[in-house]
Amino acid sequence: TPPPYAVWMQDKHLILPRDHHKIHHTFPYQTHYCITTGWVNGLMSKLHIWRLMELAIARVLNVAAHRDPLPSEMSDLGSD
């Protein structure tokens, strides 16, 4: 549980509210990366900034870009 001052700041949207932060931890984990205030998440998502950054980093590092499993693929995980 956050300290009372943090809860107050979350309630006033001075820092990321709890419900907004929860979206960051929800499948497909591709939105709401601005976890300090969240004020620019909508714009960043509309412009696909996070995905573009991820692709650019993957290209520079010469690795495959991350892809979360689809819900239909989730049951296949861990079944060897």
mmCIF file of N, CA, C and O in Angstrom:
data_model
loop_
_atom_site.group_PDB
_atom_site.id
_atom_site.type_symbol
_atom_site.label_atom_id
_atom_site.label_comp_id
_atom_site.label_asym_id
_atom_site.label_seq_id
_atom_site.Cartn_x
_atom_site.Cartn_y
_atom_site.Cartn_z
ATOM 1 N N THR A 1 0.844 -1.183 0.000
ATOM 2 C CA THR A 1 0.000 0.000 0.000
ATOM 3 C C THR A 1 0.887 1.242 0.000
ATOM 4 O O THR A 1 1.800 1.347 0.820
ATOM 5 N N PRO A 2 0.609 2.186 -0.903
ATOM 6 C CA PRO A 2 1.412 3.411 -0.940
ATOM 7 C C PRO A 2 1.211 4.251 0.322
ATOM 8 O O PRO A 2 0.156 4.186 0.953
ATOM 9 N N PRO A 3 2.200 5.062 0.668
ATOM 10 C CA PRO A 3 2.030 5.956 1.816
ATOM 11 C C PRO A 3 0.933 6.984 1.539
ATOM 12 O O PRO A 3 0.616 7.268 0.375
ATOM 13 N N PRO A 4 0.341 7.549 2.586
ATOM 14 C CA PRO A 4 -0.780 8.487 2.421
ATOM 15 C C PRO A 4 -0.477 9.652 1.472
ATOM 16 O O PRO A 4 -1.339 10.037 0.682
ATOM 17 N N TYR A 5 0.736 10.196 1.511
ATOM 18 C CA TYR A 5 1.045 11.315 0.614
ATOM 19 C C TYR A 5 1.017 10.872 -0.843
ATOM 20 O O TYR A 5 0.606 11.614 -1.734
ATOM 21 N N ALA A 6 1.431 9.624 -1.113
ATOM 22 C CA ALA A 6 1.416 9.114 -2.488
ATOM 23 C C ALA A 6 -0.022 8.892 -2.960
ATOM 24 O O ALA A 6 -0.364 9.199 -4.101
ATOM 25 N N VAL A 7 -0.866 8.362 -2.088
ATOM 26 C CA VAL A 7 -2.288 8.176 -2.422
ATOM 27 C C VAL A 7 -2.922 9.526 -2.741
ATOM 28 O O VAL A 7 -3.658 9.667 -3.728
ATOM 29 N N TRP A 8 -2.623 10.541 -1.921
ATOM 30 C CA TRP A 8 -3.155 11.887 -2.162
ATOM 31 C C TRP A 8 -2.692 12.401 -3.527
ATOM 32 O O TRP A 8 -3.488 12.936 -4.297
ATOM 33 N N MET A 9 -1.403 12.209 -3.838
ATOM 34 C CA MET A 9 -0.878 12.665 -5.126
ATOM 35 C C MET A 9 -1.520 11.901 -6.289
ATOM 36 O O MET A 9 -1.806 12.483 -7.327
ATOM 37 N N GLN A 10 -1.765 10.601 -6.096
ATOM 38 C CA GLN A 10 -2.439 9.820 -7.127
ATOM 39 C C GLN A 10 -3.867 10.306 -7.324
ATOM 40 O O GLN A 10 -4.337 10.446 -8.460
ATOM 41 N N ASP A 11 -4.560 10.580 -6.235
ATOM 42 C CA ASP A 11 -5.944 11.063 -6.319
ATOM 43 C C ASP A 11 -6.034 12.413 -7.026
ATOM 44 O O ASP A 11 -7.025 12.708 -7.689
ATOM 45 N N LYS A 12 -5.000 13.235 -6.894
ATOM 46 C CA LYS A 12 -4.960 14.562 -7.543
ATOM 47 C C LYS A 12 -4.330 14.501 -8.935
ATOM 48 O O LYS A 12 -4.192 15.516 -9.604
ATOM 49 N N HIS A 13 -3.956 13.295 -9.383
ATOM 50 C CA HIS A 13 -3.324 13.068 -10.689
ATOM 51 C C HIS A 13 -1.993 13.815 -10.825
ATOM 52 O O HIS A 13 -1.589 14.171 -11.931
ATOM 53 N N LEU A 14 -1.327 14.026 -9.711
ATOM 54 C CA LEU A 14 0.013 14.611 -9.749
ATOM 55 C C LEU A 14 1.038 13.543 -10.098
ATOM 56 O O LEU A 14 2.072 13.830 -10.697
ATOM 57 N N ILE A 15 0.745 12.331 -9.700
ATOM 58 C CA ILE A 15 1.488 11.158 -10.145
ATOM 59 C C ILE A 15 0.458 10.163 -10.666
ATOM 60 O O ILE A 15 -0.742 10.364 -10.518
ATOM 61 N N LEU A 16 0.912 9.138 -11.285
ATOM 62 C CA LEU A 16 0.032 8.198 -11.963
ATOM 63 C C LEU A 16 -0.998 7.574 -11.021
ATOM 64 O O LEU A 16 -0.627 6.961 -10.011
ATOM 65 N N PRO A 17 -2.301 7.731 -11.334
ATOM 66 C CA PRO A 17 -3.342 7.103 -10.504
ATOM 67 C C PRO A 17 -3.242 5.579 -10.579
ATOM 68 O O PRO A 17 -2.769 5.016 -11.567
ATOM 69 N N ARG A 18 -3.702 4.915 -9.548
ATOM 70 C CA ARG A 18 -3.607 3.461 -9.475
ATOM 71 C C ARG A 18 -4.315 2.777 -10.649
ATOM 72 O O ARG A 18 -3.792 1.820 -11.222
ATOM 73 N N ASP A 19 -5.507 3.238 -11.026
ATOM 74 C CA ASP A 19 -6.238 2.589 -12.125
ATOM 75 C C ASP A 19 -5.508 2.754 -13.451
ATOM 76 O O ASP A 19 -5.524 1.869 -14.292
ATOM 77 N N HIS A 20 -4.838 3.876 -13.639
ATOM 78 C CA HIS A 20 -4.079 4.118 -14.863
ATOM 79 C C HIS A 20 -2.838 3.221 -14.889
ATOM 80 O O HIS A 20 -2.486 2.664 -15.925
ATOM 81 N N HIS A 21 -2.189 3.070 -13.764
ATOM 82 C CA HIS A 21 -0.999 2.215 -13.691
ATOM 83 C C HIS A 21 -1.359 0.763 -13.964
ATOM 84 O O HIS A 21 -0.592 0.022 -14.571
ATOM 85 N N LYS A 22 -2.556 0.363 -13.550
ATOM 86 C CA LYS A 22 -3.006 -1.017 -13.781
ATOM 87 C C LYS A 22 -3.049 -1.334 -15.282
ATOM 88 O O LYS A 22 -2.741 -2.456 -15.686
ATOM 89 N N ILE A 23 -3.419 -0.355 -16.108
ATOM 90 C CA ILE A 23 -3.467 -0.560 -17.561
ATOM 91 C C ILE A 23 -2.086 -0.939 -18.088
ATOM 92 O O ILE A 23 -1.954 -1.779 -18.978
ATOM 93 N N HIS A 24 -1.051 -0.352 -17.504
ATOM 94 C CA HIS A 24 0.331 -0.638 -17.891
ATOM 95 C C HIS A 24 0.666 -2.120 -17.697
ATOM 96 O O HIS A 24 1.501 -2.669 -18.399
ATOM 97 N N HIS A 25 -0.007 -2.780 -16.768
ATOM 98 C CA HIS A 25 0.253 -4.178 -16.450
ATOM 99 C C HIS A 25 -0.814 -5.107 -17.023
ATOM 100 O O HIS A 25 -0.999 -6.217 -16.528
ATOM 101 N N THR A 26 -1.533 -4.660 -18.050
ATOM 102 C CA THR A 26 -2.609 -5.433 -18.648
ATOM 103 C C THR A 26 -2.253 -5.813 -20.082
ATOM 104 O O THR A 26 -1.742 -4.993 -20.839
ATOM 105 N N PHE A 27 -2.516 -7.056 -20.452
ATOM 106 C CA PHE A 27 -2.272 -7.529 -21.813
ATOM 107 C C PHE A 27 -2.932 -6.592 -22.809
ATOM 108 O O PHE A 27 -4.044 -6.151 -22.561
ATOM 109 N N PRO A 28 -2.289 -6.207 -23.896
ATOM 110 C CA PRO A 28 -1.064 -6.759 -24.464
ATOM 111 C C PRO A 28 0.213 -6.003 -24.065
ATOM 112 O O PRO A 28 1.228 -6.164 -24.717
ATOM 113 N N TYR A 29 0.179 -5.223 -23.008
ATOM 114 C CA TYR A 29 1.373 -4.553 -22.473
ATOM 115 C C TYR A 29 2.043 -3.637 -23.489
ATOM 116 O O TYR A 29 3.258 -3.532 -23.544
ATOM 117 N N GLN A 30 1.257 -2.981 -24.318
ATOM 118 C CA GLN A 30 1.820 -2.134 -25.373
ATOM 119 C C GLN A 30 1.436 -0.672 -25.224
ATOM 120 O O GLN A 30 1.654 0.112 -26.141
ATOM 121 N N THR A 31 0.866 -0.294 -24.109
ATOM 122 C CA THR A 31 0.459 1.091 -23.905
ATOM 123 C C THR A 31 0.773 1.534 -22.492
ATOM 124 O O THR A 31 1.124 0.720 -21.637
ATOM 125 N N HIS A 32 0.634 2.812 -22.271
ATOM 126 C CA HIS A 32 0.751 3.406 -20.941
ATOM 127 C C HIS A 32 2.109 3.154 -20.296
ATOM 128 O O HIS A 32 2.215 2.709 -19.167
ATOM 129 N N TYR A 33 3.168 3.458 -21.045
ATOM 130 C CA TYR A 33 4.520 3.294 -20.519
ATOM 131 C C TYR A 33 4.954 4.464 -19.646
ATOM 132 O O TYR A 33 5.911 4.340 -18.891
ATOM 133 N N CYS A 34 4.319 5.621 -19.799
ATOM 134 C CA CYS A 34 4.666 6.783 -18.966
ATOM 135 C C CYS A 34 4.064 6.559 -17.589
ATOM 136 O O CYS A 34 2.915 6.904 -17.343
ATOM 137 N N ILE A 35 4.848 5.987 -16.694
ATOM 138 C CA ILE A 35 4.284 5.577 -15.414
ATOM 139 C C ILE A 35 4.528 6.573 -14.289
ATOM 140 O O ILE A 35 4.181 6.298 -13.150
ATOM 141 N N THR A 36 5.110 7.738 -14.579
ATOM 142 C CA THR A 36 5.270 8.724 -13.511
ATOM 143 C C THR A 36 4.027 9.592 -13.387
ATOM 144 O O THR A 36 3.483 9.738 -12.307
ATOM 145 N N THR A 37 3.553 10.149 -14.495
ATOM 146 C CA THR A 37 2.340 10.963 -14.447
ATOM 147 C C THR A 37 1.263 10.440 -15.388
ATOM 148 O O THR A 37 0.089 10.554 -15.095
ATOM 149 N N GLY A 38 1.659 9.898 -16.528
ATOM 150 C CA GLY A 38 0.707 9.372 -17.487
ATOM 151 C C GLY A 38 0.074 10.416 -18.385
ATOM 152 O O GLY A 38 -0.750 10.103 -19.224
ATOM 153 N N TRP A 39 0.465 11.665 -18.221
ATOM 154 C CA TRP A 39 -0.180 12.748 -18.959
ATOM 155 C C TRP A 39 -0.014 12.637 -20.466
ATOM 156 O O TRP A 39 -0.847 13.126 -21.213
ATOM 157 N N VAL A 40 1.041 12.018 -20.949
ATOM 158 C CA VAL A 40 1.268 11.962 -22.391
ATOM 159 C C VAL A 40 0.995 10.579 -22.990
ATOM 160 O O VAL A 40 1.236 10.361 -24.168
ATOM 161 N N ASN A 41 0.482 9.656 -22.201
ATOM 162 C CA ASN A 41 0.253 8.307 -22.707
ATOM 163 C C ASN A 41 -0.662 8.277 -23.922
ATOM 164 O O ASN A 41 -0.411 7.534 -24.869
ATOM 165 N N GLY A 42 -1.738 9.042 -23.910
ATOM 166 C CA GLY A 42 -2.670 9.047 -25.047
ATOM 167 C C GLY A 42 -1.988 9.457 -26.335
ATOM 168 O O GLY A 42 -2.124 8.796 -27.371
ATOM 169 N N LEU A 43 -1.235 10.540 -26.283
ATOM 170 C CA LEU A 43 -0.520 11.020 -27.467
ATOM 171 C C LEU A 43 0.531 10.012 -27.923
ATOM 172 O O LEU A 43 0.635 9.706 -29.113
ATOM 173 N N MET A 44 1.292 9.487 -26.978
ATOM 174 C CA MET A 44 2.333 8.516 -27.325
ATOM 175 C C MET A 44 1.726 7.274 -27.981
ATOM 176 O O MET A 44 2.293 6.745 -28.925
ATOM 177 N N SER A 45 0.583 6.842 -27.497
ATOM 178 C CA SER A 45 -0.072 5.670 -28.080
ATOM 179 C C SER A 45 -0.606 5.972 -29.478
ATOM 180 O O SER A 45 -0.451 5.169 -30.397
ATOM 181 N N LYS A 46 -1.241 7.132 -29.641
ATOM 182 C CA LYS A 46 -1.780 7.498 -30.959
ATOM 183 C C LYS A 46 -0.688 7.591 -32.013
ATOM 184 O O LYS A 46 -0.904 7.245 -33.174
ATOM 185 N N LEU A 47 0.474 8.071 -31.616
ATOM 186 C CA LEU A 47 1.596 8.222 -32.544
ATOM 187 C C LEU A 47 2.450 6.954 -32.653
ATOM 188 O O LEU A 47 3.418 6.929 -33.395
ATOM 189 N N HIS A 48 2.079 5.922 -31.907
ATOM 190 C CA HIS A 48 2.804 4.637 -31.911
ATOM 191 C C HIS A 48 4.275 4.813 -31.541
ATOM 192 O O HIS A 48 5.145 4.073 -32.010
ATOM 193 N N ILE A 49 4.559 5.784 -30.680
ATOM 194 C CA ILE A 49 5.932 6.097 -30.306
ATOM 195 C C ILE A 49 6.619 4.903 -29.649
ATOM 196 O O ILE A 49 7.767 4.583 -29.976
ATOM 197 N N TRP A 50 5.936 4.244 -28.729
ATOM 198 C CA TRP A 50 6.587 3.145 -28.012
ATOM 199 C C TRP A 50 6.952 2.012 -28.951
ATOM 200 O O TRP A 50 8.046 1.457 -28.860
ATOM 201 N N ARG A 51 6.060 1.649 -29.847
ATOM 202 C CA ARG A 51 6.354 0.558 -30.785
ATOM 203 C C ARG A 51 7.483 0.969 -31.728
ATOM 204 O O ARG A 51 8.367 0.163 -32.021
ATOM 205 N N LEU A 52 7.461 2.211 -32.190
ATOM 206 C CA LEU A 52 8.532 2.680 -33.070
ATOM 207 C C LEU A 52 9.878 2.666 -32.354
ATOM 208 O O LEU A 52 10.899 2.277 -32.938
ATOM 209 N N MET A 53 9.890 3.062 -31.089
ATOM 210 C CA MET A 53 11.138 3.018 -30.319
ATOM 211 C C MET A 53 11.616 1.583 -30.135
ATOM 212 O O MET A 53 12.805 1.292 -30.255
ATOM 213 N N GLU A 54 10.684 0.704 -29.858
ATOM 214 C CA GLU A 54 11.038 -0.699 -29.694
ATOM 215 C C GLU A 54 11.629 -1.271 -30.972
ATOM 216 O O GLU A 54 12.646 -1.972 -30.939
ATOM 217 N N LEU A 55 11.024 -0.959 -32.112
ATOM 218 C CA LEU A 55 11.541 -1.444 -33.389
ATOM 219 C C LEU A 55 12.911 -0.852 -33.698
ATOM 220 O O LEU A 55 13.800 -1.552 -34.201
ATOM 221 N N ALA A 56 13.101 0.425 -33.390
ATOM 222 C CA ALA A 56 14.395 1.073 -33.634
ATOM 223 C C ALA A 56 15.487 0.439 -32.773
ATOM 224 O O ALA A 56 16.589 0.155 -33.269
ATOM 225 N N ILE A 57 15.187 0.197 -31.522
ATOM 226 C CA ILE A 57 16.178 -0.427 -30.635
ATOM 227 C C ILE A 57 16.501 -1.840 -31.108
ATOM 228 O O ILE A 57 17.667 -2.242 -31.145
ATOM 229 N N ALA A 58 15.482 -2.588 -31.512
ATOM 230 C CA ALA A 58 15.705 -3.943 -32.013
ATOM 231 C C ALA A 58 16.587 -3.915 -33.256
ATOM 232 O O ALA A 58 17.477 -4.760 -33.409
ATOM 233 N N ARG A 59 16.359 -2.932 -34.101
ATOM 234 C CA ARG A 59 17.159 -2.830 -35.327
ATOM 235 C C ARG A 59 18.618 -2.489 -35.011
ATOM 236 O O ARG A 59 19.544 -3.085 -35.570
ATOM 237 N N VAL A 60 18.824 -1.535 -34.123
ATOM 238 C CA VAL A 60 20.188 -1.142 -33.748
ATOM 239 C C VAL A 60 20.927 -2.316 -33.104
ATOM 240 O O VAL A 60 22.114 -2.536 -33.374
ATOM 241 N N LEU A 61 20.234 -3.066 -32.268
ATOM 242 C CA LEU A 61 20.857 -4.192 -31.577
ATOM 243 C C LEU A 61 20.862 -5.474 -32.403
ATOM 244 O O LEU A 61 21.397 -6.493 -31.976
ATOM 245 N N ASN A 62 20.219 -5.416 -33.572
ATOM 246 C CA ASN A 62 20.128 -6.561 -34.472
ATOM 247 C C ASN A 62 19.482 -7.772 -33.768
ATOM 248 O O ASN A 62 20.008 -8.880 -33.807
ATOM 249 N N VAL A 63 18.360 -7.513 -33.138
ATOM 250 C CA VAL A 63 17.587 -8.575 -32.478
ATOM 251 C C VAL A 63 16.138 -8.469 -32.938
ATOM 252 O O VAL A 63 15.719 -7.446 -33.479
ATOM 253 N N ALA A 64 15.390 -9.521 -32.708
ATOM 254 C CA ALA A 64 13.967 -9.496 -33.046
ATOM 255 C C ALA A 64 13.222 -8.614 -32.052
ATOM 256 O O ALA A 64 13.510 -8.645 -30.852
ATOM 257 N N ALA A 65 12.293 -7.830 -32.555
ATOM 258 C CA ALA A 65 11.470 -6.997 -31.679
ATOM 259 C C ALA A 65 10.585 -7.888 -30.822
ATOM 260 O O ALA A 65 10.154 -8.963 -31.238
ATOM 261 N N HIS A 66 10.321 -7.432 -29.618
ATOM 262 C CA HIS A 66 9.483 -8.178 -28.677
ATOM 263 C C HIS A 66 8.062 -8.294 -29.206
ATOM 264 O O HIS A 66 7.529 -7.369 -29.795
ATOM 265 N N ARG A 67 7.461 -9.443 -28.979
ATOM 266 C CA ARG A 67 6.046 -9.634 -29.292
ATOM 267 C C ARG A 67 5.437 -10.465 -28.182
ATOM 268 O O ARG A 67 5.897 -11.562 -27.893
ATOM 269 N N ASP A 68 4.412 -9.920 -27.553
ATOM 270 C CA ASP A 68 3.708 -10.675 -26.530
ATOM 271 C C ASP A 68 2.869 -11.747 -27.194
ATOM 272 O O ASP A 68 2.371 -11.564 -28.307
ATOM 273 N N PRO A 69 2.695 -12.881 -26.533
ATOM 274 C CA PRO A 69 1.833 -13.918 -27.107
ATOM 275 C C PRO A 69 0.386 -13.435 -27.183
ATOM 276 O O PRO A 69 -0.058 -12.663 -26.349
ATOM 277 N N LEU A 70 -0.302 -13.878 -28.193
ATOM 278 C CA LEU A 70 -1.729 -13.603 -28.319
ATOM 279 C C LEU A 70 -2.480 -14.415 -27.282
ATOM 280 O O LEU A 70 -1.993 -15.461 -26.837
ATOM 281 N N PRO A 71 -3.682 -13.970 -26.911
ATOM 282 C CA PRO A 71 -4.449 -14.769 -25.932
ATOM 283 C C PRO A 71 -4.611 -16.223 -26.350
ATOM 284 O O PRO A 71 -4.543 -17.122 -25.521
ATOM 285 N N SER A 72 -4.775 -16.468 -27.646
ATOM 286 C CA SER A 72 -4.931 -17.850 -28.111
ATOM 287 C C SER A 72 -3.655 -18.653 -27.954
ATOM 288 O O SER A 72 -3.698 -19.875 -27.935
ATOM 289 N N GLU A 73 -2.518 -17.982 -27.844
ATOM 290 C CA GLU A 73 -1.238 -18.663 -27.675
ATOM 291 C C GLU A 73 -0.881 -18.884 -26.192
ATOM 292 O O GLU A 73 0.045 -19.609 -25.878
ATOM 293 N N MET A 74 -1.608 -18.227 -25.309
ATOM 294 C CA MET A 74 -1.271 -18.280 -23.887
ATOM 295 C C MET A 74 -1.373 -19.692 -23.317
ATOM 296 O O MET A 74 -0.598 -20.084 -22.484
ATOM 297 N N SER A 75 -2.323 -20.503 -23.795
ATOM 298 C CA SER A 75 -2.479 -21.855 -23.259
ATOM 299 C C SER A 75 -1.326 -22.750 -23.672
ATOM 300 O O SER A 75 -1.065 -23.764 -23.030
ATOM 301 N N ASP A 76 -0.608 -22.358 -24.749
ATOM 302 C CA ASP A 76 0.519 -23.163 -25.218
ATOM 303 C C ASP A 76 1.769 -22.938 -24.383
ATOM 304 O O ASP A 76 2.705 -23.721 -24.451
ATOM 305 N N LEU A 77 1.813 -21.868 -23.609
ATOM 306 C CA LEU A 77 3.010 -21.556 -22.831
ATOM 307 C C LEU A 77 3.197 -22.568 -21.708
ATOM 308 O O LEU A 77 2.277 -22.921 -21.000
ATOM 309 N N GLY A 78 4.395 -23.073 -21.605
ATOM 310 C CA GLY A 78 4.718 -23.966 -20.506
ATOM 311 C C GLY A 78 4.269 -25.409 -20.715
ATOM 312 O O GLY A 78 4.411 -26.229 -19.833
ATOM 313 N N SER A 79 3.744 -25.722 -21.891
ATOM 314 C CA SER A 79 3.316 -27.104 -22.121
ATOM 315 C C SER A 79 4.298 -27.772 -23.069
ATOM 316 O O SER A 79 4.134 -27.803 -24.263
ATOM 317 N N ASP A 80 5.344 -28.352 -22.469
ATOM 318 C CA ASP A 80 6.362 -29.047 -23.270
ATOM 319 C C ASP A 80 6.113 -30.529 -23.275
ATOM 320 O O ASP A 80 5.690 -31.142 -22.401
#
